[in-house]
CSV table of C-alpha atoms in Angstrom, one decimal:
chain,number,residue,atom,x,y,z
A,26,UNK,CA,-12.3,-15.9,9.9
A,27,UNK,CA,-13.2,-17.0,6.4
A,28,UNK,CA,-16.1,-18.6,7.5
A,29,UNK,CA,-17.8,-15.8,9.4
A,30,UNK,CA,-16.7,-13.1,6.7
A,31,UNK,CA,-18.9,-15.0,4.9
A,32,UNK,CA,-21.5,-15.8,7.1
A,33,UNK,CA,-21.1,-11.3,7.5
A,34,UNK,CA,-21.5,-10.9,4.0
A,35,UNK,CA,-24.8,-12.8,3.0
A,36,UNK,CA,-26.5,-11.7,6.4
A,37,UNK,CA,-25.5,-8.3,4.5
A,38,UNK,CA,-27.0,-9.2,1.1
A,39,UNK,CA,-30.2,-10.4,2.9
A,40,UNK,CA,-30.4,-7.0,4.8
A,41,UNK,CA,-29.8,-5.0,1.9
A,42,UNK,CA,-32.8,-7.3,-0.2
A,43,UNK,CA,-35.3,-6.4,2.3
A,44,UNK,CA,-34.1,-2.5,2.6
A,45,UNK,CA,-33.1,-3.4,6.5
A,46,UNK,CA,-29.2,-1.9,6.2
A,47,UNK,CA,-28.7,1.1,8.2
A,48,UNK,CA,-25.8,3.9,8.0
A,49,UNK,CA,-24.3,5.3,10.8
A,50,UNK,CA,-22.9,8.8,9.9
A,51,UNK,CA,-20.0,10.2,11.7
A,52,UNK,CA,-17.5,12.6,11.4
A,53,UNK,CA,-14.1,10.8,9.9
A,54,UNK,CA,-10.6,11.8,9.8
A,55,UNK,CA,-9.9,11.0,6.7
A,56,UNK,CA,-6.0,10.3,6.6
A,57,UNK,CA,-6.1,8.4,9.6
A,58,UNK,CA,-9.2,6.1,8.5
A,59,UNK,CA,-7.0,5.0,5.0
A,60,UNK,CA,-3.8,4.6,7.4
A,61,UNK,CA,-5.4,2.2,9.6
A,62,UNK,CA,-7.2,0.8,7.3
A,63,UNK,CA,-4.2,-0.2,4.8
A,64,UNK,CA,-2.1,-1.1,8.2
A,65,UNK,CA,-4.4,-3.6,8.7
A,66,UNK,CA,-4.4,-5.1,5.5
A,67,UNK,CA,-1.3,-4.8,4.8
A,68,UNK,CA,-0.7,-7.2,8.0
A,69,UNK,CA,-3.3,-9.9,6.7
A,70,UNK,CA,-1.6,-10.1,3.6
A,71,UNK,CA,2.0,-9.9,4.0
A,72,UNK,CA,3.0,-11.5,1.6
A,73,UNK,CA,5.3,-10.3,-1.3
A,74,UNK,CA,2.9,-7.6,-2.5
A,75,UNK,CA,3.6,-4.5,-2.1
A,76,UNK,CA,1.0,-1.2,-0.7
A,77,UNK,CA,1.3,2.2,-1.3
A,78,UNK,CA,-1.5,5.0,-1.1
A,79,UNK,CA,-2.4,8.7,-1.9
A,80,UNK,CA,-4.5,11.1,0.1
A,81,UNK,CA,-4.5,14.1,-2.3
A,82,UNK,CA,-4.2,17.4,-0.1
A,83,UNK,CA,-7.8,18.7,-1.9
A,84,UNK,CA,-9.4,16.1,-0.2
A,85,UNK,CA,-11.1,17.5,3.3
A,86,UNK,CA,-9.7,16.5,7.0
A,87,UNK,CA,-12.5,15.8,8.1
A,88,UNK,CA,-15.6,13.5,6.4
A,89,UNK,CA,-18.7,12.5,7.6
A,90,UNK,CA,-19.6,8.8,6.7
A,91,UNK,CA,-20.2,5.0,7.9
A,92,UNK,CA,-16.5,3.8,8.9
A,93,UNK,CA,-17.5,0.8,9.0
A,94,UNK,CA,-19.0,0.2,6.0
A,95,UNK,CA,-16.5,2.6,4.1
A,96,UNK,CA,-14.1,0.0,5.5
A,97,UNK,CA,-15.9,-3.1,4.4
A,98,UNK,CA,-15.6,-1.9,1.0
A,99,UNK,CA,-11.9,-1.0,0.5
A,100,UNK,CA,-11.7,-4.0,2.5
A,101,UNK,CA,-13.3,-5.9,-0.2
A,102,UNK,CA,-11.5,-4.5,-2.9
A,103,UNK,CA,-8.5,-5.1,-2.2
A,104,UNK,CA,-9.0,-8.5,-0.8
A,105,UNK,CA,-10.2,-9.1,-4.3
A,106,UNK,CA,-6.8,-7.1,-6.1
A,107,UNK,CA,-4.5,-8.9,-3.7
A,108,UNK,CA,-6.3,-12.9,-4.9
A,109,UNK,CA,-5.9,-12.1,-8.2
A,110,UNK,CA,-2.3,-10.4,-7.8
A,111,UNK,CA,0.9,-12.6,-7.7
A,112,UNK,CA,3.5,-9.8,-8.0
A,113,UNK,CA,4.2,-6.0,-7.8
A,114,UNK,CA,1.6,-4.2,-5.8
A,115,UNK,CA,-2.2,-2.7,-4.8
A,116,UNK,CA,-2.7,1.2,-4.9
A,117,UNK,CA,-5.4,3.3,-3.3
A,118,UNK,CA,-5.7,7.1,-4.6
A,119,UNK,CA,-8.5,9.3,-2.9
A,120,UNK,CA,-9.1,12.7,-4.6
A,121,UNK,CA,-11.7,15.1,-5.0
A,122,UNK,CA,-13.9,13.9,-8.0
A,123,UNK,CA,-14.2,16.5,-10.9
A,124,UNK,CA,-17.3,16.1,-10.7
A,125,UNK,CA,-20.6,16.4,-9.4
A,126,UNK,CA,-22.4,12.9,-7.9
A,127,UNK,CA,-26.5,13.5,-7.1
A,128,UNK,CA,-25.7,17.2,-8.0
A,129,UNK,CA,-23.2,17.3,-4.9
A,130,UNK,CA,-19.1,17.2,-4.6
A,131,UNK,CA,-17.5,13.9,-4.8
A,132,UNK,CA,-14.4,12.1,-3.0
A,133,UNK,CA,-12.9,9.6,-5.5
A,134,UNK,CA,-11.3,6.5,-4.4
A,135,UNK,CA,-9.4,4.2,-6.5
A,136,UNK,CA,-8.1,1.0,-6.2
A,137,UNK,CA,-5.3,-0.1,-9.0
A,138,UNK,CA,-3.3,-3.5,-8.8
A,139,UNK,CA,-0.7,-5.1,-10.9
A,140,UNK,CA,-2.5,-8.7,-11.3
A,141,UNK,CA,-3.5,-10.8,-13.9
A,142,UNK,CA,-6.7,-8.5,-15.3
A,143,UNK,CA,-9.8,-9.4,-17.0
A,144,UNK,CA,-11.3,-9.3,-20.6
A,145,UNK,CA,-14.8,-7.1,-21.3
A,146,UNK,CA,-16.8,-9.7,-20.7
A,147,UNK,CA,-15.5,-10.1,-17.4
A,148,UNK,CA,-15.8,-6.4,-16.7
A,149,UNK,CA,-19.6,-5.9,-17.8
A,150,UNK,CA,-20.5,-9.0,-15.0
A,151,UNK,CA,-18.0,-8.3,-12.0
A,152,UNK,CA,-20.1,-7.2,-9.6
A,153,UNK,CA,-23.2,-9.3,-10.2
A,154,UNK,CA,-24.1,-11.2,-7.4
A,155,UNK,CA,-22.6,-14.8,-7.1
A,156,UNK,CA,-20.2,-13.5,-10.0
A,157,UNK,CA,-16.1,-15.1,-10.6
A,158,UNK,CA,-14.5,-14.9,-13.4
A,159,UNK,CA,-13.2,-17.2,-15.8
A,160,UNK,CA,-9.3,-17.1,-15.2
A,161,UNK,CA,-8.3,-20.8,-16.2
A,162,UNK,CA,-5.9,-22.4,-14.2
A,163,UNK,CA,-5.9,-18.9,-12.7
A,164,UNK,CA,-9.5,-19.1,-11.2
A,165,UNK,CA,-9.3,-18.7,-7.2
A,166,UNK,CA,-11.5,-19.4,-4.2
A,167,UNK,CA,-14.4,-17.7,-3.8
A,168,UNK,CA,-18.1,-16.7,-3.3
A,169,UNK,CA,-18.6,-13.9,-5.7
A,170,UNK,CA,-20.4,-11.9,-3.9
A,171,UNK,CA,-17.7,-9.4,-2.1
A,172,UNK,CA,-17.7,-6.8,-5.2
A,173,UNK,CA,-21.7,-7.0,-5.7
A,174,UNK,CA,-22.0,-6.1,-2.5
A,175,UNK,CA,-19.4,-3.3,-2.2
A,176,UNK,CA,-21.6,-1.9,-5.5
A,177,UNK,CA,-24.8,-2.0,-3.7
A,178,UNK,CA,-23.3,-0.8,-0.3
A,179,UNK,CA,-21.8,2.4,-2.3
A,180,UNK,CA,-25.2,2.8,-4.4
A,181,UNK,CA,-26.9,2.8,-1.1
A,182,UNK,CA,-24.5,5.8,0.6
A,183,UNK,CA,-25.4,7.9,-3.1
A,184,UNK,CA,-22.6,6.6,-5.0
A,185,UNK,CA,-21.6,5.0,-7.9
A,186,UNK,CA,-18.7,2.2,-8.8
A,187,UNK,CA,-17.2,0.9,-12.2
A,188,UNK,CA,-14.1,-1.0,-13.2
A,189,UNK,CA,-11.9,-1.2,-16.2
A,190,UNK,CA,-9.0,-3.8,-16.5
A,191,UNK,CA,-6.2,-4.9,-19.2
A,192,UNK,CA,-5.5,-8.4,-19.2
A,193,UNK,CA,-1.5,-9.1,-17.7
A,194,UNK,CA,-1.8,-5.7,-16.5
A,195,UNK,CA,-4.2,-5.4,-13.7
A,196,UNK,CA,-7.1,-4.1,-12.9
A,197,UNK,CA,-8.4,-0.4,-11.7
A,198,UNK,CA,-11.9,0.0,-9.9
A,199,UNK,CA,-13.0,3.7,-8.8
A,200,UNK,CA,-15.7,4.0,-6.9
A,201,UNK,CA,-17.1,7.9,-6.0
A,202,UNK,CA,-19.5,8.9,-2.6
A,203,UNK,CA,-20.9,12.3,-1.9
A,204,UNK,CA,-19.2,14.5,0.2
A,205,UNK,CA,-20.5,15.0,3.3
A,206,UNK,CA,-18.0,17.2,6.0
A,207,UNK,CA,-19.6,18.3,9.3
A,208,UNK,CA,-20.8,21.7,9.9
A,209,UNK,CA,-18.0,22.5,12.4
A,210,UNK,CA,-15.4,21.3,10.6
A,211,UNK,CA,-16.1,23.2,7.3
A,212,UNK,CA,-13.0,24.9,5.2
A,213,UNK,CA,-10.8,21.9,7.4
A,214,UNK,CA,-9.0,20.4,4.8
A,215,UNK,CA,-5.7,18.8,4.3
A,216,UNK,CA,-4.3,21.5,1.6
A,217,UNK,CA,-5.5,24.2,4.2
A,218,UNK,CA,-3.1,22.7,7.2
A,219,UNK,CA,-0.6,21.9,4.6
A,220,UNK,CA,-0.6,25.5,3.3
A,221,UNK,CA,-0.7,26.6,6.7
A,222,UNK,CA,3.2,25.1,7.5
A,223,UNK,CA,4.2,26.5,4.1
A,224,UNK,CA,2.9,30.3,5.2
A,225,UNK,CA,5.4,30.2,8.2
A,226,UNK,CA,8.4,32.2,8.0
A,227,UNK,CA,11.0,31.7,5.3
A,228,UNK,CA,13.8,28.9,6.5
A,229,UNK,CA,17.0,31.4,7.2
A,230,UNK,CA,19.9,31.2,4.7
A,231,UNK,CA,22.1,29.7,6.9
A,232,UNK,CA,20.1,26.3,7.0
A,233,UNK,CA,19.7,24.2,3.9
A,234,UNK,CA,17.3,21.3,3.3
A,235,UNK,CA,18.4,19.2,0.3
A,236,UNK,CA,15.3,17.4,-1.5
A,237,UNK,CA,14.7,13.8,0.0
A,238,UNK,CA,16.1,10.8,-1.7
A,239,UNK,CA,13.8,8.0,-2.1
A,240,UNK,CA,15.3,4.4,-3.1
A,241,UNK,CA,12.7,1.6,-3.4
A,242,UNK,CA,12.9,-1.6,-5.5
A,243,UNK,CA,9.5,-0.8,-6.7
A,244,UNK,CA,9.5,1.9,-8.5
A,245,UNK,CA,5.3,2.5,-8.7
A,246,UNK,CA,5.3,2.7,-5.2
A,247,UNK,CA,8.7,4.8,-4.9
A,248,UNK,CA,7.1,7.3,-7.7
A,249,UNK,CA,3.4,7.4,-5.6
A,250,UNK,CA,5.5,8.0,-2.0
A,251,UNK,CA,7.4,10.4,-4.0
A,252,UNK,CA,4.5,12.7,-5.5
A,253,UNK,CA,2.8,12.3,-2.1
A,254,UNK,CA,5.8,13.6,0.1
A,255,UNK,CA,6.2,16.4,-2.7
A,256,UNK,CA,2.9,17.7,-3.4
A,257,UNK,CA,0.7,16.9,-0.4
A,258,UNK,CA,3.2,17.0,2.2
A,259,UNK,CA,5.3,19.9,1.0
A,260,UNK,CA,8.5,18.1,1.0
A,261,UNK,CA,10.6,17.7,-2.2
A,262,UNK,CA,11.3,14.2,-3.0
A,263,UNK,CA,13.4,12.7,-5.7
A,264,UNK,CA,12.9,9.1,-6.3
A,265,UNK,CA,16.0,7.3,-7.6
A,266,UNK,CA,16.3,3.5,-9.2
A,267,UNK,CA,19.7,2.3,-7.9
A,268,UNK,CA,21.4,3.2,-4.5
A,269,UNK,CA,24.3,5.1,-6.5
A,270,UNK,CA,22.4,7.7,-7.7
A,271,UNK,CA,22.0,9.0,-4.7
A,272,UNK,CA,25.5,9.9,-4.0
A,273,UNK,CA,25.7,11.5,-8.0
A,274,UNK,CA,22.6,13.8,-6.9
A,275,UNK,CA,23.6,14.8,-3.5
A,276,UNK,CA,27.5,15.8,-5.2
A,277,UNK,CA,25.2,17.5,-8.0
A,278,UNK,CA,23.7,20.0,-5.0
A,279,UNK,CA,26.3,22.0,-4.4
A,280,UNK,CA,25.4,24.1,-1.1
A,281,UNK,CA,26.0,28.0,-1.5
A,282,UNK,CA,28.6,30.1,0.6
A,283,UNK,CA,25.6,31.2,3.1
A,284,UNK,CA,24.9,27.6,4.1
A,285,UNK,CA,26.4,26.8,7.3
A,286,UNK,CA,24.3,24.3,8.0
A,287,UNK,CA,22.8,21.3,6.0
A,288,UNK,CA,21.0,18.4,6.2
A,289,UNK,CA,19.5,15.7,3.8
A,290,UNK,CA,17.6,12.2,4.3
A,291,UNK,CA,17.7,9.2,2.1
A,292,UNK,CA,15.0,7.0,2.6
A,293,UNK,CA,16.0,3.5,1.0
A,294,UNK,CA,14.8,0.2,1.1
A,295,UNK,CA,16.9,-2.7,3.4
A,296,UNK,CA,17.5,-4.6,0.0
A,297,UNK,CA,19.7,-1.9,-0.8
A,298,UNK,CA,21.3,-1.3,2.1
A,299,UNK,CA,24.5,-3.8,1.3
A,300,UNK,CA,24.4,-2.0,-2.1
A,301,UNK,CA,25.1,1.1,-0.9
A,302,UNK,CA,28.7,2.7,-0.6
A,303,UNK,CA,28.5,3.7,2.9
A,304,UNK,CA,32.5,4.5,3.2
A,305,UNK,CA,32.0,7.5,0.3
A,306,UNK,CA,28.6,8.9,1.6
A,307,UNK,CA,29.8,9.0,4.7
A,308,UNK,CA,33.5,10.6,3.4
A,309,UNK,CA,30.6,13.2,1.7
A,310,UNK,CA,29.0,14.0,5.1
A,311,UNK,CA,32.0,15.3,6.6
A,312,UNK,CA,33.8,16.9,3.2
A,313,UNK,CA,30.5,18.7,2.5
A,314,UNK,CA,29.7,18.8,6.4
A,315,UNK,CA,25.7,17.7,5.1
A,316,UNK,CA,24.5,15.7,8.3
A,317,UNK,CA,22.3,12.6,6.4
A,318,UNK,CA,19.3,11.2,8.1
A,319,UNK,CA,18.9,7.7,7.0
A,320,UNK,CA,15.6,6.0,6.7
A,321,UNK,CA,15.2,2.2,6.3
A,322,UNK,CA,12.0,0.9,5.0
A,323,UNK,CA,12.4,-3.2,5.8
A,324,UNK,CA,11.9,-5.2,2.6
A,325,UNK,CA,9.7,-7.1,5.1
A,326,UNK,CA,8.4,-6.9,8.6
A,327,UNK,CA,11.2,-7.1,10.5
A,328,UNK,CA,13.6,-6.0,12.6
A,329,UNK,CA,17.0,-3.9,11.3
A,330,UNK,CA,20.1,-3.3,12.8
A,331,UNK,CA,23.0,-2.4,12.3
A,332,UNK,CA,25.2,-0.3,14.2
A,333,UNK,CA,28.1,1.0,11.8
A,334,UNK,CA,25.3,2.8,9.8
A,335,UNK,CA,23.7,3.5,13.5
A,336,UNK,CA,27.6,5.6,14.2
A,337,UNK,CA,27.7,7.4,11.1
A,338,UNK,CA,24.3,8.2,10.6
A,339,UNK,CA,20.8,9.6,12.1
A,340,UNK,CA,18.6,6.3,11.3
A,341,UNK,CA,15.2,5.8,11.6
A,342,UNK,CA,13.3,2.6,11.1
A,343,UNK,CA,9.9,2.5,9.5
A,344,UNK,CA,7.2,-0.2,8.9
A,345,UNK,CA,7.0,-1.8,5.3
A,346,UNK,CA,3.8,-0.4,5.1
A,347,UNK,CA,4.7,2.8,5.1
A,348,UNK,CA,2.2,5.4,6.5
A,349,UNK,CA,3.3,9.3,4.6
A,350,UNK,CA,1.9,11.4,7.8
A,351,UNK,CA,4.1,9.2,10.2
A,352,UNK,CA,7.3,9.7,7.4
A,353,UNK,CA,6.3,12.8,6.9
A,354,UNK,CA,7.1,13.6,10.7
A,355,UNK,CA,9.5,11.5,11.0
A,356,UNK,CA,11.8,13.6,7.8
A,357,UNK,CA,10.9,17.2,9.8
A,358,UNK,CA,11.9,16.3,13.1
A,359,UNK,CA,15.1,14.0,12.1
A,360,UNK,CA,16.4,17.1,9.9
A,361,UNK,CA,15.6,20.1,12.6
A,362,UNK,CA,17.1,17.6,15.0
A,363,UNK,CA,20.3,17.2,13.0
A,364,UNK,CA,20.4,21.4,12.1
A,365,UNK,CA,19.7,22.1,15.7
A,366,UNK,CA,22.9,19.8,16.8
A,367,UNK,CA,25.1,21.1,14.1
A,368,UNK,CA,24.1,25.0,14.9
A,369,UNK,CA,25.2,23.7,18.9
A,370,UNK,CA,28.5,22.4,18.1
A,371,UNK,CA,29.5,25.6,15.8
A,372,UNK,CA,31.8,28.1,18.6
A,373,UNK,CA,32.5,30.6,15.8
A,374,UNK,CA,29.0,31.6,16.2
A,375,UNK,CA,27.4,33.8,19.7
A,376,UNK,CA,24.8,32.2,22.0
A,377,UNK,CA,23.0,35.4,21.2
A,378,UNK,CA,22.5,34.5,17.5
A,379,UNK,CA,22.2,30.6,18.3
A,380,UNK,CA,18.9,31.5,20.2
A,381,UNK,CA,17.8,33.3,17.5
A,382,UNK,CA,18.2,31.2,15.1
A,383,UNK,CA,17.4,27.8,16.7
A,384,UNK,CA,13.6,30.1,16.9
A,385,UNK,CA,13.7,31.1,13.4
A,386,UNK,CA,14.1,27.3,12.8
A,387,UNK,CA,11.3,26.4,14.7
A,388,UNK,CA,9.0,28.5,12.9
A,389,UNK,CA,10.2,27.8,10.0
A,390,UNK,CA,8.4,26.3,7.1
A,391,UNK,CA,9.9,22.9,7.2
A,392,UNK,CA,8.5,22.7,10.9
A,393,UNK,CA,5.2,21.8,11.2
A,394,UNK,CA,2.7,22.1,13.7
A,395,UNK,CA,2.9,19.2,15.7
A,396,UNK,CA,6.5,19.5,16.1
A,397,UNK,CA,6.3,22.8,17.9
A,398,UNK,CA,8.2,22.2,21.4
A,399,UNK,CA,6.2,21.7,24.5
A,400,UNK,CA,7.0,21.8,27.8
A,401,UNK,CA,7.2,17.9,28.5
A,402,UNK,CA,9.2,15.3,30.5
A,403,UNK,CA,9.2,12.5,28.8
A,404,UNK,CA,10.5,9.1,31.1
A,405,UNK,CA,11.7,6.5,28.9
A,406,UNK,CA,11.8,2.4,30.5
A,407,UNK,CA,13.3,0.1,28.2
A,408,UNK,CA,16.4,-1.9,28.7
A,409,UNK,CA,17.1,-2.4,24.8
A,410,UNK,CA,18.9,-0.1,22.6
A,411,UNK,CA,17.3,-0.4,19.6
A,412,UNK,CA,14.0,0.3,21.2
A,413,UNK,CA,15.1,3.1,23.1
């Protein structure tokens, strides 16, 4: 593989010499593209680094640009964070540029790591061709010619790159590229159908949502996760250090005499898991009668089980890469599902007004669109629990 990404990337310098590179320009969802592309990465690197990303929601759905060389480049940038990166983690942030790039609106994508950084001399030669830095006894393996030709790719599509770095620190390289979004898909963007779940109906006062509570040993990641969920995804997130604090904010919420029904999710890392007093939150869950939704992000990729929490609890397993539009889901159905089954199991209240109010939940603006119910059978074949 090493050999032909080589071979791939000075048949690419040669093209781009003698003006041969072509673009293909298509339209691009944007979230998926960055989803896939860091769940790919994240699976030829897993090692003890950890990933995290933000799509800001003023960033459109909908792009128009090469995927495959986009791809090659982030590709290349982070293969080049993750080599010089022995602990903590790489970040990608996309955003609208403040800006204007040729005269035209910008997307800005940035990727930060946590590695060993560089001095300014370093800095003003990175992405020269046939370029590697002078790290010492930290120097690694390589052709040095990855970033030069991410810097010409991206000057070729109209954009522009640059880096700055702080040795023991890490190292942040932005890189911006016109925004192009196809005709048909104009005014599509991601803070238009995330607006358009917070202009449904107001949740009734008989159903509370608590804020998520987010517990992940690395905290850069848990605070990114937690802005993301929050601001782009329209679902309040707290992100706490230690597992105990999330029993201390959930007593803090006291619910109100209108709440009937409440729910909350804690999404924690498995590291925590045997850190966790499981006996009082679940003592809370049936004193304050708040169903909990449990998440469980493996500290690796693996599998998790365990089926005391499994009895108590609704939990849900998700990759260690974790993808926000798949959590995202994942939070809104678990919670609707666990309201729903509390509003069925209450007989003090008419099958009238359960109707009603199972549709005002629906509608609701903690639903979102591609949880509306549709009319589908659904045949599940699998002979093991845990899948099923």
């Amino acid at each position: 593989d090493s050999l032909l990404s080589l071979v791939g990337d000075i048949l690419d310098l040669e093209k781009m010499r003698q003006g041969h590179i072509k673009f293909s320009y298509l339209p691009l969802d944007l979230v998926e593209f960055v989803e896939n592309s860091l769940s790919s990465i994240s699976l030829l690197y897993s090692n003890n680094l950890d990933f995290a990303y933000r799509i800001h929601k003023n960033c459109p759905k909908i792009i128009q640009t090469d995927e495959t060389r986009l791809k090659q480049i982030l590709f290349n940038l982070f293969s080049n964070s993750i080599k010089f990166t022995q602990q903590g983690q790489v970040t990608l942030d996309v955003q609208m540029f403040d800006g204007l790039i040729e005269g035209a609106p910008a997307l800005q994508f940035e990727v930060k790591d946590s590695g060993i950084g560089m001095d300014e001399v370093d800095i003003q030669k990175l992405f020269s061709r046939f370029y590697q830095t002078n790290q010492g006894e930290n120097k690694k393996p390589g052709t040095g010619i990855g970033l030069s030709i991410c810097k010409q790719m991206i000057e070729l599509m109209g954009g522009k790159i640059s880096a700055s770095s702080t040795k023991g620190v890490g190292t942040t390289i932005r890189f911006y590229l016109p925004l192009s979004v196809p005709p048909h898909y104009a005014g599509n963007s991601n803070q238009k159908e995330n607006e358009s779940v917070t202009e449904k109906p107001v949740v009734p006062e008989e159903f509370r949502y608590r804020p998520v509570f987010l517990c992940v040993k690395n905290q850069v990641v848990g605070q990114i996760l937690a802005e993301s969920l929050t601001l782009d995804h329209s679902i309040p997130t707290t992100n706490l250090a230690k597992p105990n604090e999330i029993l201390d904010s959930l007593i803090e919420g006291k619910a109100s005499p209108t709440h009937q029904f409440d729910v909350a999710t804690v999404i924690m890392e498995h590291c925590f898991v045997e850190k966790m007093d499981w006996e009082a939150l679940s003592s809370f869950q049936q004193s304050e009668k708040c169903k909990i939704q449990l998440i469980v992000v493996p500290t690796k990729n693996g599998h998790f089980v365990n089926a005391e929490l499994e009895k108590n609890f609704k939990v849900e397993i998700m990759s260690k890469m974790v993808l926000q539009s798949t959590l995202a889901k994942c939070i809104r159905r678990g919670q609707r599902s666990l309201l729903i089954e509390q509003l069925d199991s209450h007989n003090s209240i008419r099958t009238s007004q359960k109707v009603e109010l199972k549709k005002l939940l629906m509608a609701s603006s903690m639903s979102s669109p591609e949880l509306s119910p549709c009319n589908l059978d659904v045949l599940v074949v699998e002979d093991n629990k845990t899948n099923q």
